[in-house]
Amino acid sequence: MESTTELGIDLFADEILSMVEIKRLSGAVHSSERNMISFGEQVEAHLSKTGQKANLDAGIGLFILGRNAEAAQKLAKAKDCESKYMIRAFALRRVGQFDKAIETLQKSLGFGTDKLTVSMQKAATYRYAGDFEAAAKELKSCANFENVSGEYHYQLGRLQEAQGLYDKAAANFETATDLSPDHQRALFHLAFRCDMSGDEEAAIDHYKQIAANSPVYVSALLNLAVLYEDSDQLDKATRCVDAVLERHPNHQRAILFQKDIESSKTMFYDEEKEKKKSRKNQILETPISDFELSVRSRNCLKKMKIDTIGDLLNISEAELLSYKNFGETSLSEIKAILEPKGLYLGMALEEKEIATGEPLDDADVISEEEGLGHKSVEDLQLSVRSRKCLQKLNLRTIGDLTSRTEAELLGCKNFGVTSLNEVKKSLTDLGLSLRNLD
């Protein structure tokens, strides 16, 4: 990108750019690392200039570069126009100043901004702020655009997605793409929802549509690569990652993923070893719900977050009996499950104590009853691949995750070392770790 005149758009010309032109310019800038660097240099060269138009240009440029706080400051001193208020509202939203963003969006109405556009962006701002009630109210005021506006259905879908109403969200994303076939964000979220619901074929089709209509939609290409690798289409996965690295050679996630794919191509598979490992894991991972237990025993185990046979091996008789309402009768029921399999309560704990030569700390074997353990794994902000694997393992809370070992996670198909390191880092940041049974 030699200058901002690419696509016929010059940010620093005398004319004020429209929102459509700003969107096109932003797309060109973000299409490659080289363009980002070149554009950044041009914006830096104009930062020292004064005047309302210069502040407007600099503010828009800083926003495109992701320097939102600086952008908001520059735009506050810029020439009044639609672009000033809309871009400043977006910048304020990105830095968490939601009330100011709403006020700024309202002001844009005085400079020709479409009312529906303002309402949709207000709804998005309320959603980002976590005020779902206000977002729903704003969208309700535009209900006459149902089955008319793709953006309306996209914003409604985003709100439902944030509320956990995934099926409704997917339906609205699909309606949005039907009404506005070029609505890339709606198509991306539709693809993601299909992916998360297990409809991988539809997800691949949607991601391919995005890739065909966008030079380098990085998130779409990497998510598509994950799906291709999951279905052992490694050459297609490689092409997706290569397309990202061609334009963004220092993209860290793409670099790590490229290494994962290459490892998959050369991985040696020991079938007999995997069969033995699988048989052992099948026993340890057998859900407690598969056995006939009394209501009392079942409820106690559920409250203690003991879901599998393996979990029972990591708790002692004394700890079970110390739990409220768990008595000798319940204990006998549990032993009747384990003994035919040559297992017993606390077995894994004893093995660990023998291995380390040290007694175990209570903190090593008792999960938290409160706090971080109850939070959703979604709070860890993991990659798509990691989230999908945790979903397959039915790990919904951070407590569920910390009850698993590295080996159990790596036993899930397509959960590799990169994903493991990502999970471990996220847990370490919270002062937590995976269970260690060595």
C-alpha positions in Angstrom: 0.0 0.0 0.0 2.0 3.0 -1.3 -0.5 5.6 0.0 -4.0 6.0 1.3 -5.2 6.6 -2.3 -5.5 2.8 -2.8 -9.1 2.0 -3.9 -9.4 5.7 -4.8 -9.5 6.7 -1.1 -7.2 9.4 0.2 -7.7 10.0 4.0 -5.6 13.2 3.8 -7.3 14.9 0.8 -9.4 18.0 1.1 -12.7 16.1 1.1 -14.1 14.5 4.2 -14.5 10.8 3.9 -17.9 9.2 4.2 -18.5 6.2 6.5 -18.6 3.8 3.5 -15.2 5.1 2.3 -13.7 4.8 5.8 -14.9 1.2 6.0 -13.2 0.5 2.6 -10.0 2.2 3.6 -9.9 0.2 6.9 -10.4 -3.0 5.0 -7.5 -2.2 2.7 -5.2 -1.2 5.6 -6.0 -4.4 7.5 -5.6 -6.7 4.5 -1.9 -7.1 5.1 0.9 -6.4 7.6 2.7 -4.3 5.0 -0.3 -2.1 4.5 -0.7 -1.6 8.3 3.0 -0.5 8.6 2.8 1.8 5.6 -0.5 3.4 6.8 0.9 3.8 10.3 3.8 5.8 9.0 1.5 8.1 7.0 -0.7 8.7 10.1 2.3 9.5 12.2 3.5 12.0 9.7 0.2 13.9 10.0 -0.1 13.9 13.8 1.8 17.1 14.2 -0.6 19.0 11.9 -3.2 21.3 13.4 -6.7 22.4 12.5 -10.1 20.7 12.6 -9.6 18.8 9.3 -6.2 17.6 10.4 -7.6 16.4 13.7 -10.4 14.6 11.9 -7.9 12.8 9.5 -5.6 11.9 12.4 -8.5 10.7 14.5 -9.8 8.4 11.8 -6.3 7.1 11.1 -5.6 6.4 14.7 -8.9 4.6 15.0 -8.2 2.3 12.0 -4.8 1.5 13.6 -6.6 0.5 16.9 -5.2 3.5 18.9 -8.6 4.3 20.2 -7.9 6.6 23.2 -5.8 8.8 21.0 -8.4 8.7 18.3 -11.1 9.9 20.7 -9.0 12.8 21.9 -8.1 13.9 18.3 -11.7 13.7 17.1 -13.0 15.7 20.1 -11.2 18.7 18.4 -12.1 17.8 14.9 -14.5 19.4 12.4 -18.2 18.5 13.2 -19.5 15.9 10.7 -21.0 12.5 10.6 -17.6 10.7 10.4 -16.4 12.6 13.4 -19.2 11.5 15.7 -19.6 7.9 14.4 -15.9 7.1 14.6 -15.5 8.8 17.9 -18.4 6.8 19.3 -16.7 3.6 18.1 -13.4 4.6 19.7 -15.1 5.5 23.0 -16.9 2.2 22.9 -13.7 0.3 22.4 -12.1 1.9 25.5 -15.2 1.2 27.6 -16.6 4.7 27.8 -20.1 3.4 26.9 -22.2 6.4 28.2 -20.1 8.9 26.2 -20.3 6.6 23.2 -24.1 6.7 23.4 -24.2 10.5 23.7 -21.8 10.8 20.7 -24.0 8.5 18.6 -27.0 10.6 19.4 -25.2 13.7 18.3 -24.4 12.2 14.9 -28.1 12.4 14.0 -27.7 16.1 13.6 -25.2 15.5 10.8 -27.3 13.2 8.6 -26.7 9.8 10.1 -29.5 7.4 9.4 -31.7 6.7 12.5 -31.6 3.0 12.0 -27.8 3.0 11.9 -27.7 5.0 15.1 -30.1 2.7 16.9 -28.2 -0.4 15.8 -24.9 1.0 17.1 -26.6 2.1 20.3 -27.9 -1.5 20.7 -24.3 -2.8 20.1 -22.9 -0.4 22.6 -25.4 -1.4 25.3 -24.5 -5.0 24.6 -20.8 -4.4 24.9 -21.6 -2.7 28.2 -23.5 -5.8 29.4 -26.8 -3.9 29.6 -28.8 -6.4 27.7 -32.1 -4.9 28.8 -31.3 -1.6 27.3 -30.0 -3.3 24.1 -33.2 -5.2 23.8 -35.3 -2.1 24.3 -33.3 -0.3 21.6 -33.8 -3.2 19.1 -37.5 -3.4 20.0 -37.9 0.2 18.9 -36.8 -0.9 15.4 -39.0 -4.0 15.2 -40.6 -2.7 12.0 -37.3 -3.5 10.3 -37.8 -7.2 10.9 -37.4 -9.2 7.7 -36.3 -5.9 6.1 -32.9 -5.0 7.5 -29.9 -7.4 7.6 -28.2 -5.3 10.2 -31.3 -5.4 12.4 -31.2 -9.2 12.4 -27.4 -9.3 12.9 -27.6 -7.1 16.0 -30.5 -9.1 17.4 -28.5 -12.2 16.8 -25.5 -10.8 18.6 -27.6 -9.9 21.6 -29.2 -13.4 21.7 -25.7 -14.9 21.4 -24.5 -12.9 24.3 -27.5 -14.1 26.3 -26.8 -17.7 25.5 -29.8 -18.1 23.1 -27.7 -19.8 20.5 -30.4 -21.3 18.3 -32.3 -18.0 18.1 -29.0 -16.2 17.3 -28.1 -18.6 14.5 -31.6 -18.1 13.0 -31.2 -14.3 13.0 -27.7 -14.5 11.5 -29.1 -16.6 8.7 -31.9 -14.1 8.1 -29.3 -11.3 8.1 -27.3 -13.1 5.4 -30.5 -13.8 3.3 -31.4 -10.1 3.4 -27.8 -8.8 3.0 -25.7 -11.5 1.3 -22.5 -9.4 1.6 -22.9 -9.0 5.4 -19.6 -10.6 6.3 -19.9 -10.3 10.1 -23.3 -12.0 10.0 -21.9 -14.8 7.9 -18.9 -15.2 10.2 -21.1 -15.5 13.3 -23.5 -17.9 11.5 -20.4 -20.0 10.6 -19.2 -20.0 14.1 -22.6 -21.0 15.5 -22.8 -23.9 13.1 -19.3 -24.9 14.1 -20.2 -24.8 17.8 -23.4 -26.8 17.3 -21.6 -29.6 15.4 -22.7 -28.8 11.9 -19.2 -28.6 10.6 -20.2 -29.1 6.9 -22.4 -25.9 7.0 -19.6 -24.0 8.9 -17.1 -24.9 6.2 -19.4 -23.7 3.5 -20.0 -20.4 5.3 -16.3 -19.8 6.0 -15.5 -20.6 2.4 -18.0 -17.9 1.3 -16.3 -15.4 3.5 -12.8 -16.3 2.2 -14.1 -16.0 -1.4 -15.4 -12.5 -0.9 -12.6 -11.0 1.4 -8.9 -10.7 0.6 -7.8 -12.1 4.0 -10.5 -12.4 6.7 -8.0 -13.8 9.2 -10.4 -15.2 11.8 -12.5 -17.0 9.1 -9.5 -18.5 7.4 -8.0 -19.8 10.7 -11.4 -21.2 11.8 -11.8 -22.9 8.4 -8.3 -24.3 8.8 -9.3 -25.9 12.2 -12.3 -27.5 10.6 -10.2 -28.9 7.7 -7.6 -30.3 10.1 -10.4 -31.9 12.3 -11.6 -33.8 9.2 -8.0 -34.7 8.2 -7.9 -32.4 5.2 -4.4 -31.2 6.1 -3.5 -29.8 2.7 -6.6 -27.6 2.7 -5.8 -26.5 6.3 -2.3 -25.6 5.2 -3.5 -23.5 2.3 -5.8 -21.5 4.7 -2.9 -20.8 7.1 -0.5 -20.0 4.2 -3.0 -17.4 2.9 -3.0 -15.7 6.3 0.8 -15.8 6.6 1.3 -14.5 3.0 -0.3 -11.2 4.1 0.5 -11.3 7.8 3.9 -13.1 8.1 4.2 -12.4 11.8 0.7 -13.5 12.9 1.5 -15.6 16.0 -1.6 -17.7 16.0 -1.2 -18.6 12.4 2.5 -19.5 12.9 1.7 -21.8 15.8 -1.2 -23.4 13.9 1.1 -24.0 10.9 3.5 -26.0 13.2 0.5 -28.0 14.6 -0.6 -29.0 11.1 3.0 -30.0 10.0 3.2 -32.1 13.2 -0.1 -33.8 12.3 1.3 -34.7 8.9 4.3 -36.6 10.4 2.6 -38.0 13.6 3.3 -41.7 14.3 0.2 -43.5 15.5 0.8 -46.5 17.7 -2.6 -48.3 17.3 -2.1 -50.9 20.0 -0.8 -48.4 22.6 -3.8 -46.2 21.8 -6.2 -49.1 22.2 -4.8 -49.9 25.7 -4.8 -46.2 26.7 -8.4 -46.0 25.4 -9.6 -49.0 27.4 -8.1 -47.5 30.6 -9.6 -44.1 29.9 -12.9 -45.6 29.1 -13.1 -47.1 32.6 -11.8 -43.9 34.3 -14.1 -41.6 32.3 -17.2 -43.7 32.8 -19.9 -41.3 34.2 -21.3 -42.0 37.6 -24.7 -41.5 36.1 -24.2 -44.9 34.3 -24.6 -46.7 37.7 -27.7 -47.2 39.8 -27.3 -45.2 42.9 -29.7 -43.9 45.5 -30.9 -40.3 45.1 -29.0 -39.3 48.2 -25.7 -40.7 46.9 -26.2 -39.2 43.5 -27.0 -35.7 44.8 -24.0 -35.8 47.2 -21.6 -36.7 44.4 -23.1 -34.1 42.1 -22.6 -31.4 44.7 -19.0 -32.6 45.2 -18.4 -32.4 41.4 -17.6 -36.1 41.3 -18.8 -37.1 37.8 -16.7 -40.1 36.8 -15.0 -43.2 38.1 -11.7 -41.4 37.8 -12.9 -38.7 40.1 -13.7 -41.3 42.8 -10.1 -42.5 42.8 -9.0 -38.9 43.7 -11.0 -38.7 46.9 -10.6 -40.6 50.2 -13.3 -42.5 52.3 -12.8 -39.9 55.1 -13.4 -37.0 52.7 -16.6 -38.6 51.4 -17.9 -39.4 54.9 -17.2 -35.8 56.0 -19.6 -34.5 53.4 -23.1 -33.6 54.7 -25.7 -36.4 54.3 -23.1 -38.8 52.9 -23.1 -41.8 55.2 -22.0 -45.5 55.4 -24.9 -46.6 53.2 -23.8 -44.3 50.4 -20.2 -45.3 50.9 -21.1 -49.0 50.5 -22.8 -48.2 47.2 -19.7 -46.5 45.9 -17.4 -49.4 46.9 -19.8 -51.8 45.2 -19.1 -49.9 41.9 -15.3 -49.8 42.3 -14.4 -53.3 43.7 -15.4 -55.4 40.7 -13.0 -53.2 38.6 -10.1 -53.7 41.0 -10.3 -50.0 42.1 -10.9 -48.3 45.4 -11.4 -44.8 46.9 -8.2 -42.7 47.1 -6.3 -45.1 44.8 -4.9 -42.3 42.6 -4.0 -40.3 45.7 -1.9 -43.1 47.1 -0.1 -43.6 43.8 0.8 -39.9 43.8 2.0 -40.0 47.4 4.2 -43.0 46.6 5.6 -41.3 43.5 6.5 -38.1 45.3 7.4 -39.4 48.7 5.4 -36.6 50.3 1.9 -36.5 51.9 -0.7 -34.7 49.8 -2.0 -31.3 50.7 -5.8 -31.1 51.1 -5.7 -28.2 48.5 -4.4 -30.7 45.9 -7.5 -32.9 46.1 -10.4 -30.8 47.1 -11.9 -28.6 44.4 -13.0 -25.1 45.3 -16.6 -24.9 46.3 -16.8 -21.2 45.6 -15.1 -18.6 43.3 -13.2 -19.3 40.2 -14.2 -23.0 39.9 -17.8 -22.1 39.1 -16.9 -19.7 36.3 -17.5 -20.7 32.7 -14.6 -21.9 30.6 -15.8 -19.2 28.1 -14.2 -16.7 30.5 -10.8 -18.0 29.6 -11.1 -16.5 26.0 -9.6 -19.6 24.4 -9.2 -20.3 20.6 -12.0 -22.0 18.7 -10.1 -25.3 18.6 -9.5 -25.4 22.4 -13.2 -24.4 23.1 -14.4 -27.2 20.8 -12.3 -29.8 22.5 -13.4 -28.7 26.0 -17.0 -28.9 24.7 -16.5 -32.4 23.5 -15.1 -33.3 26.9 -18.2 -31.7 28.5 -16.0 -29.3 30.5 -18.2 -26.3 31.1 -16.6 -24.6 34.2 -13.1 -23.8 35.2 -13.6 -26.2 38.1 -14.4 -29.0 35.5 -11.2 -28.1 33.6 -8.9 -28.1 36.6 -10.1 -31.5 37.6 -8.6 -33.0 34.4 -5.0 -33.9 33.7 -2.8 -33.0 30.7 -3.1 -36.6 29.4 -6.9 -36.4 29.5 -7.0 -33.2 27.4 -4.4 -34.5 25.0 -6.5 -37.6 24.6 -9.2 -35.6 22.8 -8.8 -35.7 19.1 -7.2 -32.6 17.6 -6.3 -31.2 21.1 -2.6 -30.7 20.6 0.3 -29.2 22.5 -0.5 -25.7 21.3 -4.0 -25.9 22.8 -2.7 -27.5 26.0 -0.2 -24.6 26.5 -2.9 -22.1 25.8 -5.1 -23.7 28.5 -2.3 -23.9 31.0 -1.3 -20.3 30.5 -4.9 -19.1 31.0 -5.2 -21.2 34.2 -1.8 -20.0 35.4 -2.9 -16.4 35.0 -5.7 -17.2 37.4 -3.4 -18.9 39.9 -4.8 -22.4 38.9 -3.5 -25.5 37.1 -4.6 -28.8 35.7 -4.8 -31.8 38.0 -1.5 -33.6 38.4 -1.6 -37.4 39.1 2.1 -38.1 38.5 
